[in-house]
Short mmCIF file of C-alpha atoms in Angstrom, two decimals:
data_model
loop_
_atom_site.label_atom_id
_atom_site.label_comp_id
_atom_site.label_asym_id
_atom_site.label_seq_id
_atom_site.Cartn_x
_atom_site.Cartn_y
_atom_site.Cartn_z
CA MET A 1 59.40 -29.77 61.42
CA SER A 2 60.41 -27.89 58.35
CA LEU A 3 63.14 -28.78 56.00
CA TRP A 4 64.87 -26.90 53.37
CA ILE A 5 67.41 -27.54 50.75
CA SER A 6 69.58 -24.78 49.08
CA VAL A 7 71.12 -25.20 45.57
CA TYR A 8 73.97 -22.47 45.21
CA LEU A 9 75.54 -22.19 41.46
CA THR A 10 79.26 -21.58 42.21
CA GLN A 11 80.12 -20.92 38.64
CA PRO A 12 76.87 -19.77 36.79
CA SER A 13 79.37 -17.40 34.21
CA LEU A 14 81.17 -20.55 33.26
CA ASP A 15 78.30 -22.89 33.32
CA ALA A 16 76.07 -20.87 31.17
CA LEU A 17 78.75 -20.10 28.51
CA SER A 18 80.47 -23.71 28.37
CA PRO A 19 79.00 -26.67 30.34
CA SER A 20 82.09 -28.87 29.68
CA TRP A 21 84.61 -26.33 30.90
CA PRO A 22 85.95 -28.68 33.90
CA ASP A 23 87.36 -30.68 31.00
CA ASP A 24 90.69 -28.80 30.71
CA ALA A 25 91.47 -30.48 26.98
CA ALA A 26 89.85 -27.62 25.86
CA GLY A 27 92.45 -25.05 27.40
CA PRO A 28 92.27 -22.16 29.68
CA LEU A 29 89.15 -20.37 29.61
CA VAL A 30 88.45 -16.54 31.07
CA VAL A 31 85.10 -14.59 31.25
CA LEU A 32 85.09 -11.33 31.05
CA GLU A 33 83.02 -8.49 32.11
CA HIS A 34 83.63 -4.69 30.89
CA GLU A 35 87.37 -5.86 30.34
CA ALA A 36 87.76 -7.37 33.84
CA VAL A 37 88.02 -11.02 34.70
CA VAL A 38 85.02 -12.47 36.65
CA ALA A 39 85.65 -15.95 36.24
CA VAL A 40 88.54 -18.58 35.03
CA THR A 41 88.72 -22.12 34.92
CA PRO A 42 91.21 -24.47 36.65
CA ALA A 43 93.56 -24.51 33.60
CA ALA A 44 93.57 -20.41 33.44
CA ALA A 45 93.97 -20.42 37.33
CA GLN A 46 97.17 -22.52 37.25
CA LEU A 47 98.67 -20.06 34.76
CA GLY A 48 97.69 -17.15 37.62
CA VAL A 49 94.69 -15.72 36.27
CA ARG A 50 92.53 -14.23 39.14
CA PRO A 51 89.19 -12.77 39.09
CA GLY A 52 89.48 -9.00 39.22
CA MET A 53 92.04 -8.71 36.87
CA ARG A 54 92.04 -6.75 33.79
CA LYS A 55 91.98 -8.39 30.36
CA LYS A 56 95.44 -7.29 29.45
CA GLY A 57 97.05 -8.77 32.56
CA ALA A 58 95.26 -11.89 32.38
CA GLY A 59 96.49 -12.04 28.38
CA ALA A 60 99.90 -11.94 29.40
CA LEU A 61 99.95 -14.75 32.01
CA ALA A 62 97.87 -16.97 29.68
CA PRO A 63 98.22 -15.76 26.08
CA HIS A 64 96.80 -18.94 24.53
CA ALA A 65 93.45 -18.59 26.72
CA ALA A 66 90.06 -18.37 25.30
CA PHE A 67 88.25 -14.85 26.42
CA ILE A 68 84.65 -15.01 26.40
CA GLN A 69 82.22 -12.03 27.49
CA ARG A 70 80.11 -12.53 30.08
CA ASP A 71 76.20 -13.16 29.23
CA VAL A 72 73.85 -12.35 32.06
CA GLU A 73 70.66 -13.37 29.99
CA ARG A 74 72.29 -16.86 29.83
CA GLU A 75 72.91 -17.12 33.59
CA ARG A 76 69.53 -15.95 34.12
CA GLN A 77 67.91 -18.88 31.82
CA LEU A 78 70.56 -21.42 33.37
CA LEU A 79 69.14 -20.59 36.84
CA ASP A 80 65.57 -20.67 35.37
CA ALA A 81 66.39 -24.08 33.98
CA ALA A 82 67.73 -25.29 37.26
CA ALA A 83 64.37 -24.13 39.18
CA LEU A 84 62.14 -25.67 36.67
CA ALA A 85 64.54 -29.12 37.08
CA MET A 86 63.80 -28.94 40.53
CA LEU A 87 59.98 -29.04 40.65
CA GLN A 88 60.42 -32.75 40.19
CA TYR A 89 61.29 -32.95 43.61
CA THR A 90 59.03 -30.60 45.33
CA PRO A 91 56.57 -28.18 44.19
CA GLU A 92 57.61 -25.61 46.69
CA VAL A 93 60.96 -23.80 44.83
CA THR A 94 61.56 -20.33 44.92
CA LEU A 95 64.92 -18.23 43.92
CA GLY A 96 67.32 -17.42 46.73
CA PRO A 97 70.10 -14.89 47.28
CA ASP A 98 72.66 -14.71 44.76
CA THR A 99 72.48 -17.30 42.44
CA SER A 100 70.89 -19.65 44.22
CA LEU A 101 67.32 -21.60 44.98
CA LEU A 102 65.71 -22.78 47.89
CA LEU A 103 63.38 -25.92 48.15
CA ASP A 104 61.07 -26.94 50.62
CA VAL A 105 61.33 -30.72 51.05
CA HIS A 106 59.99 -31.85 54.14
CA ALA A 107 57.05 -33.39 52.47
CA SER A 108 59.51 -35.08 49.69
CA LEU A 109 61.47 -37.13 52.00
CA ARG A 110 59.70 -40.29 52.26
CA VAL A 111 58.96 -40.33 48.36
CA PHE A 112 63.05 -40.14 47.86
CA ARG A 113 63.97 -42.32 50.89
CA GLY A 114 65.43 -39.76 53.21
CA PRO A 115 67.63 -36.63 53.07
CA LEU A 116 70.75 -38.35 52.01
CA ALA A 117 69.05 -40.05 48.92
CA LEU A 118 67.51 -36.75 48.27
CA CYS A 119 70.45 -34.61 48.06
CA ARG A 120 72.56 -37.39 45.97
CA ARG A 121 69.48 -37.09 43.44
CA ILE A 122 69.49 -33.43 43.15
CA ARG A 123 73.33 -33.23 42.86
CA ARG A 124 72.94 -35.80 40.20
CA THR A 125 70.28 -33.57 38.37
CA LEU A 126 72.28 -30.52 38.41
CA GLU A 127 75.35 -32.22 37.04
CA GLN A 128 73.34 -33.44 34.00
CA LEU A 129 71.87 -29.75 33.71
CA GLY A 130 75.56 -28.80 33.56
CA CYS A 131 75.75 -26.78 36.97
CA ARG A 132 78.49 -26.93 39.25
CA ALA A 133 76.74 -26.00 42.78
CA ARG A 134 76.78 -26.71 46.45
CA VAL A 135 74.00 -28.27 48.19
CA GLY A 136 72.97 -27.10 51.90
CA MET A 137 70.24 -28.60 54.10
CA ALA A 138 68.90 -27.06 57.12
CA PRO A 139 65.41 -26.67 59.33
CA THR A 140 65.39 -23.13 57.84
CA ALA A 141 65.47 -21.66 54.31
CA HIS A 142 68.32 -19.08 55.03
CA GLY A 143 70.14 -21.19 57.26
CA ALA A 144 70.26 -24.04 54.43
CA TRP A 145 71.44 -20.96 51.96
CA LEU A 146 74.46 -20.29 54.36
CA LEU A 147 75.75 -23.93 54.50
CA ALA A 148 75.68 -24.01 51.02
CA ALA A 149 77.17 -20.75 50.24
CA ARG A 150 80.07 -21.13 52.63
CA ALA A 151 83.20 -21.71 50.33
CA THR A 152 84.92 -23.83 53.18
CA ARG A 153 84.63 -27.38 53.41
CA GLY A 154 82.39 -29.26 55.97
CA PRO A 155 79.19 -30.89 56.59
CA ARG A 156 76.34 -28.96 54.78
CA ARG A 157 73.27 -31.24 56.01
CA VAL A 158 71.70 -30.10 59.65
CA LEU A 159 68.48 -31.56 60.66
CA ARG A 160 68.11 -29.82 64.33
CA LEU A 161 68.00 -26.04 64.97
CA ASP A 162 70.41 -26.22 67.81
CA ARG A 163 73.02 -27.86 65.63
CA LEU A 164 72.38 -25.30 62.88
CA LEU A 165 73.20 -22.29 64.88
CA ARG A 166 76.34 -24.03 66.10
CA ARG A 167 77.33 -24.71 62.45
CA ILE A 168 76.73 -21.00 61.25
CA ALA A 169 78.23 -19.52 64.05
CA PRO A 170 81.97 -19.33 62.66
CA LEU A 171 80.77 -18.18 59.28
CA PRO A 172 81.74 -14.95 58.16
CA CYS A 173 78.90 -12.59 58.50
CA LEU A 174 79.56 -10.95 54.97
CA LEU A 175 78.08 -14.06 53.29
CA LEU A 176 74.52 -12.41 54.31
CA PRO A 177 73.73 -9.95 51.38
CA PRO A 178 72.51 -7.02 53.55
CA ALA A 179 75.74 -7.24 55.73
CA ARG A 180 77.96 -6.54 52.67
CA PRO A 181 77.43 -2.63 52.09
CA HIS A 182 78.55 -2.50 55.87
CA GLN A 183 81.78 -4.21 55.75
CA ALA A 184 83.97 -1.24 56.66
CA TRP A 185 82.02 -0.65 59.79
CA LEU A 186 81.66 -4.60 60.67
CA ASP A 187 85.16 -4.90 60.61
CA GLY A 188 85.69 -1.57 62.62
CA ILE A 189 83.87 -3.05 65.52
CA GLY A 190 85.64 -6.35 65.06
CA CYS A 191 82.61 -8.10 63.93
CA ARG A 192 83.63 -10.86 61.46
CA THR A 193 81.50 -14.04 62.13
CA LEU A 194 77.89 -14.71 62.33
CA ALA A 195 78.33 -15.48 65.81
CA ALA A 196 79.63 -11.69 66.51
CA LEU A 197 76.90 -10.66 64.81
CA MET A 198 74.07 -12.22 66.78
CA ARG A 199 75.69 -10.95 70.03
CA LEU A 200 74.85 -7.24 68.92
CA PRO A 201 71.90 -5.72 70.00
CA ARG A 202 69.18 -5.88 67.50
CA ALA A 203 67.72 -2.57 68.31
CA GLY A 204 71.42 -1.09 67.49
CA LEU A 205 71.97 -3.34 64.61
CA GLN A 206 68.67 -2.40 62.81
CA LYS A 207 69.15 1.34 63.55
CA ARG A 208 72.86 1.36 62.07
CA CYS A 209 72.19 -1.10 59.01
CA GLY A 210 68.56 -1.19 58.33
CA HIS A 211 66.13 -3.90 58.81
CA ALA A 212 67.07 -6.45 56.29
CA LEU A 213 70.16 -7.32 58.12
CA PRO A 214 68.96 -8.45 61.48
CA HIS A 215 65.46 -9.75 59.64
CA MET A 216 67.51 -12.25 57.48
CA LEU A 217 69.64 -13.16 60.39
CA ALA A 218 66.47 -13.97 62.39
CA GLN A 219 65.19 -15.85 59.62
CA ALA A 220 68.08 -18.20 59.48
CA ARG A 221 67.96 -18.71 63.20
CA GLY A 222 64.41 -19.56 63.01
CA GLN A 223 63.21 -16.81 65.01
CA ALA A 224 61.25 -14.84 62.14
CA PRO A 225 58.71 -16.24 59.27
CA GLU A 226 60.21 -17.08 56.01
CA LEU A 227 57.72 -16.17 53.18
CA PHE A 228 58.25 -16.67 49.40
CA ASP A 229 56.95 -16.48 46.13
CA TRP A 230 57.07 -19.97 44.45
CA ILE A 231 58.02 -20.66 41.09
CA ARG A 232 55.14 -22.09 38.81
CA ALA A 233 55.70 -24.07 35.81
CA PRO A 234 54.44 -22.67 32.45
CA LEU A 235 51.18 -23.77 30.87
CA ARG A 236 53.20 -25.75 28.13
CA PHE A 237 56.57 -27.02 27.81
CA SER A 238 58.61 -25.91 25.00
CA ALA A 239 62.90 -25.48 25.97
CA ARG A 240 65.55 -24.52 23.46
CA LEU A 241 69.43 -24.02 24.16
CA GLU A 242 71.85 -22.56 21.74
CA PRO A 243 75.39 -23.66 22.54
CA ILE A 244 78.32 -21.29 21.86
CA ALA A 245 79.96 -24.23 19.71
CA ARG A 246 78.15 -26.37 16.99
CA LEU A 247 77.38 -29.77 17.68
CA GLU A 248 78.74 -32.26 15.20
CA HIS A 249 78.38 -35.47 16.74
CA THR A 250 75.38 -36.93 18.55
CA ALA A 251 77.28 -37.30 21.73
CA ALA A 252 77.74 -33.63 22.10
CA VAL A 253 73.82 -33.48 21.22
CA LEU A 254 73.24 -35.89 24.24
CA ILE A 255 74.95 -33.39 26.55
CA VAL A 256 73.10 -30.50 25.69
CA ALA A 257 69.75 -32.56 25.42
CA ARG A 258 70.25 -33.65 29.16
CA ARG A 259 69.60 -30.22 30.27
CA LEU A 260 66.48 -29.92 28.45
CA VAL A 261 65.22 -33.21 29.50
CA GLN A 262 65.77 -32.24 33.07
CA GLN A 263 63.69 -29.27 32.69
CA LEU A 264 60.92 -31.52 31.19
CA ALA A 265 61.13 -33.89 34.00
CA GLY A 266 60.32 -31.07 36.53
CA TRP A 267 57.83 -29.59 34.41
CA LEU A 268 56.03 -32.99 34.29
CA GLY A 269 56.45 -33.46 37.99
CA ALA A 270 54.76 -29.98 38.74
CA THR A 271 51.87 -30.46 36.08
CA HIS A 272 51.13 -34.19 37.15
CA THR A 273 51.46 -35.45 33.45
CA ALA A 274 53.58 -38.10 31.71
CA ALA A 275 54.60 -37.72 28.02
CA SER A 276 53.66 -40.26 25.59
CA ALA A 277 56.11 -38.89 22.97
CA ILE A 278 58.90 -36.25 22.88
CA ASP A 279 60.20 -34.12 19.99
CA LEU A 280 64.11 -33.15 19.85
CA LEU A 281 64.68 -30.71 17.29
CA LEU A 282 68.33 -30.14 15.87
CA GLU A 283 68.45 -26.68 14.44
CA HIS A 284 71.14 -26.20 11.55
CA GLU A 285 72.95 -23.32 9.87
CA ARG A 286 70.76 -20.58 8.55
CA GLY A 287 71.18 -18.28 5.55
CA ARG A 288 72.54 -19.08 2.49
CA HIS A 289 73.73 -22.71 3.73
CA ALA A 290 70.36 -23.17 5.41
CA ARG A 291 68.96 -26.73 6.11
CA PRO A 292 65.93 -27.81 7.41
CA PRO A 293 65.97 -28.83 11.05
CA THR A 294 66.17 -32.64 11.98
CA ARG A 295 63.43 -33.75 14.04
CA LEU A 296 63.81 -36.81 16.24
CA THR A 297 60.38 -38.22 17.72
CA VAL A 298 61.10 -40.76 20.66
CA ALA A 299 57.70 -42.61 21.27
CA LEU A 300 57.19 -44.17 24.68
CA ALA A 301 55.26 -47.46 25.04
CA GLN A 302 53.36 -45.86 28.18
CA PRO A 303 53.53 -42.44 29.00
CA GLY A 304 56.63 -41.54 31.10
CA TRP A 305 57.75 -38.65 33.22
CA GLN A 306 61.39 -39.70 34.79
CA ALA A 307 64.49 -37.94 33.60
CA ASP A 308 66.79 -41.02 33.50
CA HIS A 309 63.91 -43.03 31.55
CA LEU A 310 63.58 -40.49 29.05
CA LEU A 311 67.53 -39.88 28.79
CA ARG A 312 68.00 -43.90 28.21
CA LEU A 313 65.42 -43.85 25.37
CA LEU A 314 66.95 -40.63 23.71
CA LYS A 315 70.51 -41.86 23.96
CA GLU A 316 69.38 -45.07 21.81
CA HIS A 317 67.63 -42.96 19.56
CA LEU A 318 70.92 -40.51 19.04
CA GLU A 319 73.07 -43.25 18.78
CA ARG A 320 71.21 -44.51 15.56
CA LEU A 321 70.99 -40.94 13.96
CA THR A 322 73.60 -39.59 11.60
CA LEU A 323 73.92 -35.65 11.35
CA GLU A 324 73.92 -34.53 7.96
CA ALA A 325 75.29 -31.18 9.30
CA PRO A 326 76.36 -29.57 12.47
CA ALA A 327 73.69 -28.38 14.95
CA ILE A 328 73.60 -24.66 16.26
CA ALA A 329 70.55 -25.12 18.61
CA VAL A 330 68.66 -27.80 20.35
CA ALA A 331 65.08 -27.53 21.17
CA LEU A 332 62.82 -30.02 23.09
CA HIS A 333 59.15 -30.18 22.79
CA ALA A 334 56.36 -32.38 24.50
CA ASP A 335 53.11 -31.98 23.09
CA GLN A 336 51.50 -35.50 23.59
CA LEU A 337 50.82 -35.46 27.30
CA VAL A 338 48.44 -37.51 29.51
CA SER A 339 47.38 -37.18 33.35
CA ARG A 340 49.98 -39.28 35.47
CA ALA A 341 48.50 -42.69 36.49
CA ALA A 342 48.06 -43.58 39.98
CA PRO A 343 50.68 -45.53 41.60
CA SER A 344 50.10 -49.52 42.23
CA GLU A 345 48.02 -49.94 45.27
CA ALA A 346 49.42 -53.75 45.20
CA LEU A 347 51.15 -55.01 48.25
CA PHE A 348 53.09 -57.53 46.67
CA THR A 349 55.03 -56.86 43.20
CA ASP A 350 54.72 -59.17 40.27
CA PRO A 351 57.76 -61.62 40.47
CA GLY A 352 57.67 -61.56 36.54
CA GLY A 353 57.99 -57.91 36.17
CA THR A 354 55.25 -55.25 36.16
CA PRO A 355 53.84 -53.98 33.22
CA ALA A 356 55.96 -50.99 33.39
CA ASP A 357 59.02 -53.23 32.93
CA HIS A 358 57.83 -55.08 29.85
CA ASP A 359 56.98 -51.33 28.43
CA ARG A 360 60.49 -50.12 28.96
CA LEU A 361 62.05 -53.37 27.34
CA VAL A 362 59.88 -52.52 24.30
CA GLU A 363 60.80 -49.02 24.02
CA LEU A 364 64.72 -49.92 24.57
CA LEU A 365 64.26 -52.63 21.79
CA THR A 366 62.32 -50.13 19.39
CA ALA A 367 65.09 -47.77 19.91
CA ARG A 368 67.80 -49.90 19.28
CA LEU A 369 66.33 -52.12 16.47
CA GLY A 370 63.72 -49.98 14.91
CA ALA A 371 59.84 -49.76 14.97
CA ASP A 372 59.66 -52.00 11.97
CA ARG A 373 61.25 -54.95 13.69
CA VAL A 374 59.72 -54.95 17.10
CA LEU A 375 56.44 -56.03 16.39
CA ALA A 376 53.12 -57.23 18.45
CA ALA A 377 50.29 -59.21 17.47
CA ARG A 378 46.95 -57.33 17.28
CA PRO A 379 43.52 -58.53 16.60
CA ARG A 380 41.42 -57.09 13.61
CA ALA A 381 38.03 -56.62 12.95
CA ASP A 382 37.46 -59.55 10.55
CA HIS A 383 35.67 -63.08 11.19
CA ARG A 384 38.04 -64.77 8.57
CA PRO A 385 40.34 -66.90 11.01
CA GLU A 386 43.63 -66.25 8.63
CA ALA A 387 42.73 -62.59 8.34
CA ALA A 388 41.66 -62.02 12.30
CA ASN A 389 45.33 -61.44 13.64
CA GLY A 390 47.90 -59.21 12.50
CA TRP A 391 51.46 -57.50 13.31
CA GLN A 392 51.92 -54.00 13.84
CA PRO A 393 54.86 -51.89 15.78
CA ALA A 394 54.88 -52.91 19.30
CA LEU A 395 54.87 -49.24 20.39
CA SER A 396 51.57 -48.65 18.66
CA ALA A 397 49.94 -51.85 20.24
CA SER A 398 50.97 -50.50 23.88
CA ARG A 399 49.52 -47.03 23.32
CA THR A 400 46.25 -47.97 21.93
CA GLY A 401 45.75 -50.83 24.51
CA PRO A 402 44.63 -54.20 24.27
CA GLN A 403 41.35 -55.10 22.72
CA ASP A 404 39.34 -57.52 24.42
CA MET A 405 37.61 -59.95 21.78
CA ALA A 406 35.46 -62.48 23.56
CA PHE A 407 34.52 -65.53 21.59
CA GLU A 408 32.03 -67.89 22.61
CA ALA A 409 33.14 -70.68 20.43
CA GLU A 410 36.76 -72.35 21.23
CA ARG A 411 39.57 -71.08 19.15
CA PRO A 412 42.68 -73.28 18.67
CA LEU A 413 46.01 -72.03 19.74
CA TRP A 414 48.15 -73.29 16.62
CA LEU A 415 46.34 -72.02 13.47
CA LEU A 416 47.95 -73.51 9.98
CA ALA A 417 49.32 -71.32 7.52
CA GLN A 418 47.56 -73.18 5.02
CA PRO A 419 44.73 -75.66 5.58
CA ILE A 420 45.11 -79.27 4.84
CA ALA A 421 42.39 -81.07 2.72
CA LEU A 422 41.08 -84.20 4.27
CA VAL A 423 39.81 -87.12 2.96
CA LEU A 424 36.50 -88.85 3.88
CA ARG A 425 36.65 -92.49 5.14
CA GLY A 426 33.34 -93.95 6.27
CA ASN A 427 31.51 -90.56 5.84
CA ARG A 428 33.90 -89.08 8.63
CA PRO A 429 36.82 -86.56 7.86
CA TYR A 430 40.18 -88.87 8.27
CA TYR A 431 43.55 -87.25 9.54
CA GLY A 432 45.83 -90.19 11.05
CA THR A 433 42.87 -91.72 12.29
CA PRO A 434 38.94 -90.97 11.72
CA LEU A 435 37.90 -87.79 13.25
CA ARG A 436 34.82 -87.87 15.43
CA LEU A 437 32.99 -84.65 15.51
CA LEU A 438 32.49 -83.07 19.06
CA ARG A 439 31.05 -79.53 18.50
CA GLY A 440 29.59 -77.60 15.56
CA PRO A 441 28.65 -76.42 13.10
CA GLU A 442 30.01 -72.83 13.52
CA ARG A 443 29.00 -70.75 10.38
CA LEU A 444 31.42 -67.96 9.45
CA GLU A 445 30.49 -66.24 6.05
CA SER A 446 32.73 -63.13 5.60
CA GLY A 447 35.19 -61.52 3.07
CA TRP A 448 32.83 -60.02 0.44
CA TRP A 449 34.04 -56.68 0.60
CA ASP A 450 37.67 -57.57 -0.56
CA GLY A 451 36.96 -60.22 -3.26
CA ALA A 452 37.72 -63.15 -0.93
CA PRO A 453 34.61 -64.48 0.40
CA ILE A 454 34.38 -67.57 2.35
CA SER A 455 31.37 -69.53 3.92
CA ARG A 456 32.45 -72.29 5.99
CA ASP A 457 31.14 -74.51 8.74
CA TYR A 458 33.76 -74.97 11.37
CA PHE A 459 33.86 -78.11 13.95
CA VAL A 460 35.82 -79.16 16.79
CA ALA A 461 37.14 -82.79 16.02
CA GLU A 462 38.93 -85.41 18.10
CA SER A 463 40.91 -88.45 16.82
CA GLU A 464 41.18 -91.76 18.48
CA ASN A 465 44.06 -91.06 20.24
CA GLY A 466 42.44 -87.78 21.81
CA ILE A 467 44.16 -85.29 19.66
CA ARG A 468 41.69 -82.26 18.97
CA TYR A 469 41.46 -80.40 15.73
CA TRP A 470 39.67 -77.44 14.15
CA LEU A 471 37.87 -78.44 11.00
CA TYR A 472 35.81 -76.65 8.55
CA LEU A 473 33.55 -77.76 5.58
CA ASP A 474 33.96 -75.31 2.65
CA GLN A 475 30.57 -74.60 1.65
CA ALA A 476 31.52 -72.12 -1.33
CA LEU A 477 32.87 -75.08 -3.48
CA ASP A 478 30.54 -76.72 -5.98
CA GLU A 479 31.29 -79.75 -3.72
CA PRO A 480 31.79 -79.46 0.09
CA ARG A 481 35.19 -80.49 1.32
CA TRP A 482 36.60 -80.98 4.48
CA TYR A 483 39.88 -79.01 5.59
CA LEU A 484 42.10 -79.01 8.64
CA HIS A 485 42.74 -75.58 9.71
CA GLY A 486 43.99 -75.47 13.37
CA LEU A 487 45.21 -77.51 16.38
CA TYR A 488 44.42 -77.48 20.13
CA ALA A 489 46.74 -77.57 22.86
#
């Protein structure tokens, strides 16, 4: 059985120009097109401003309101951004009537734990995109669109076709775009709801209104096939957003970056890839007071693709960033990509946490403390014990992966920072008690390339009370001497 979700943008003109318009602290806002009001914020509506008014009339009612010209290109970019973000939930996304999107989600329900959880995640994604939208769900694409497009309150999720028909029956027939040019004729015959429209003879309706209206009605009822051209993700990801107001604080940058990260998550989902690092570019003033852009690189311990995870890391990095100048645009790039790893096939998870949990902790600590303060041990290609290990940023160690270094000889868990010279008693090295040599020698000759050569014979020794030590006989001295270098657990 097919199942569709429709995302209907209710205020694209306001969302495209001012994503934070629901916050009335900035004052009333009015969007104009050819000196006519097309959209208003609640603060402006309380003053009596309504869509369709002329600018002069709206100015008389709200003299302190901000008037902004409608930007159709920004609205198109907003719809494209929403479509790209929806690709993280299903690969089958298409543009719907008006400012809407249609998603075929029948194959995604189990992944996102059912219809209700999926709708909640989509709403949360739309909020981070800065889109005010209604979400409808139905067995047909146009049925889901009708549930989302209606302005009245009521359930918008229907899983069975018979219930869908009962839900859409009382809706205004003018919701269907092909019916709007024929409003006068439909009103004249008393046809105002979809139920009344369904009772009209199909042949007569098609002769009077054309093929589009009865065909869309049949599609909504599940009586005609629904064919769409699916949206395809671009080959490379690069998103940029230029807000109307300058961004003077990192909190404002994060609000803009959320929209870009949601697009990135959709693109990564569509291309089945993951990002090992993302670059956030903050553009500053141009012209005489031009400044070079500020680049913020967020490295990941393991490649990631989930929006919440990327946003959490980005927030931590932005909190440590000081803006030297206001930003006028924000761009996001992801060039370091890898194929997404297959999910774990283990039946039971590790009670101590998965490797992904460990990597997220390392990423979070690195973002908060800095890469130079979160270090991980890393083997080096050197036979000298004191030089065989080093420290490097934990993220770099995670990305390059562990090196498997197998030793046939035993190595102690505790290596002394400075070897301790031992004395001989009865021709045996002495450390608290005489030491008995168990294994050895193991000859190590190395370091000739950096001016600190060694020539040592290593032994595993044991004291009379059962403690094991790692000793060496320094052969580089004129008179060889014993040293204690490590202790076994």
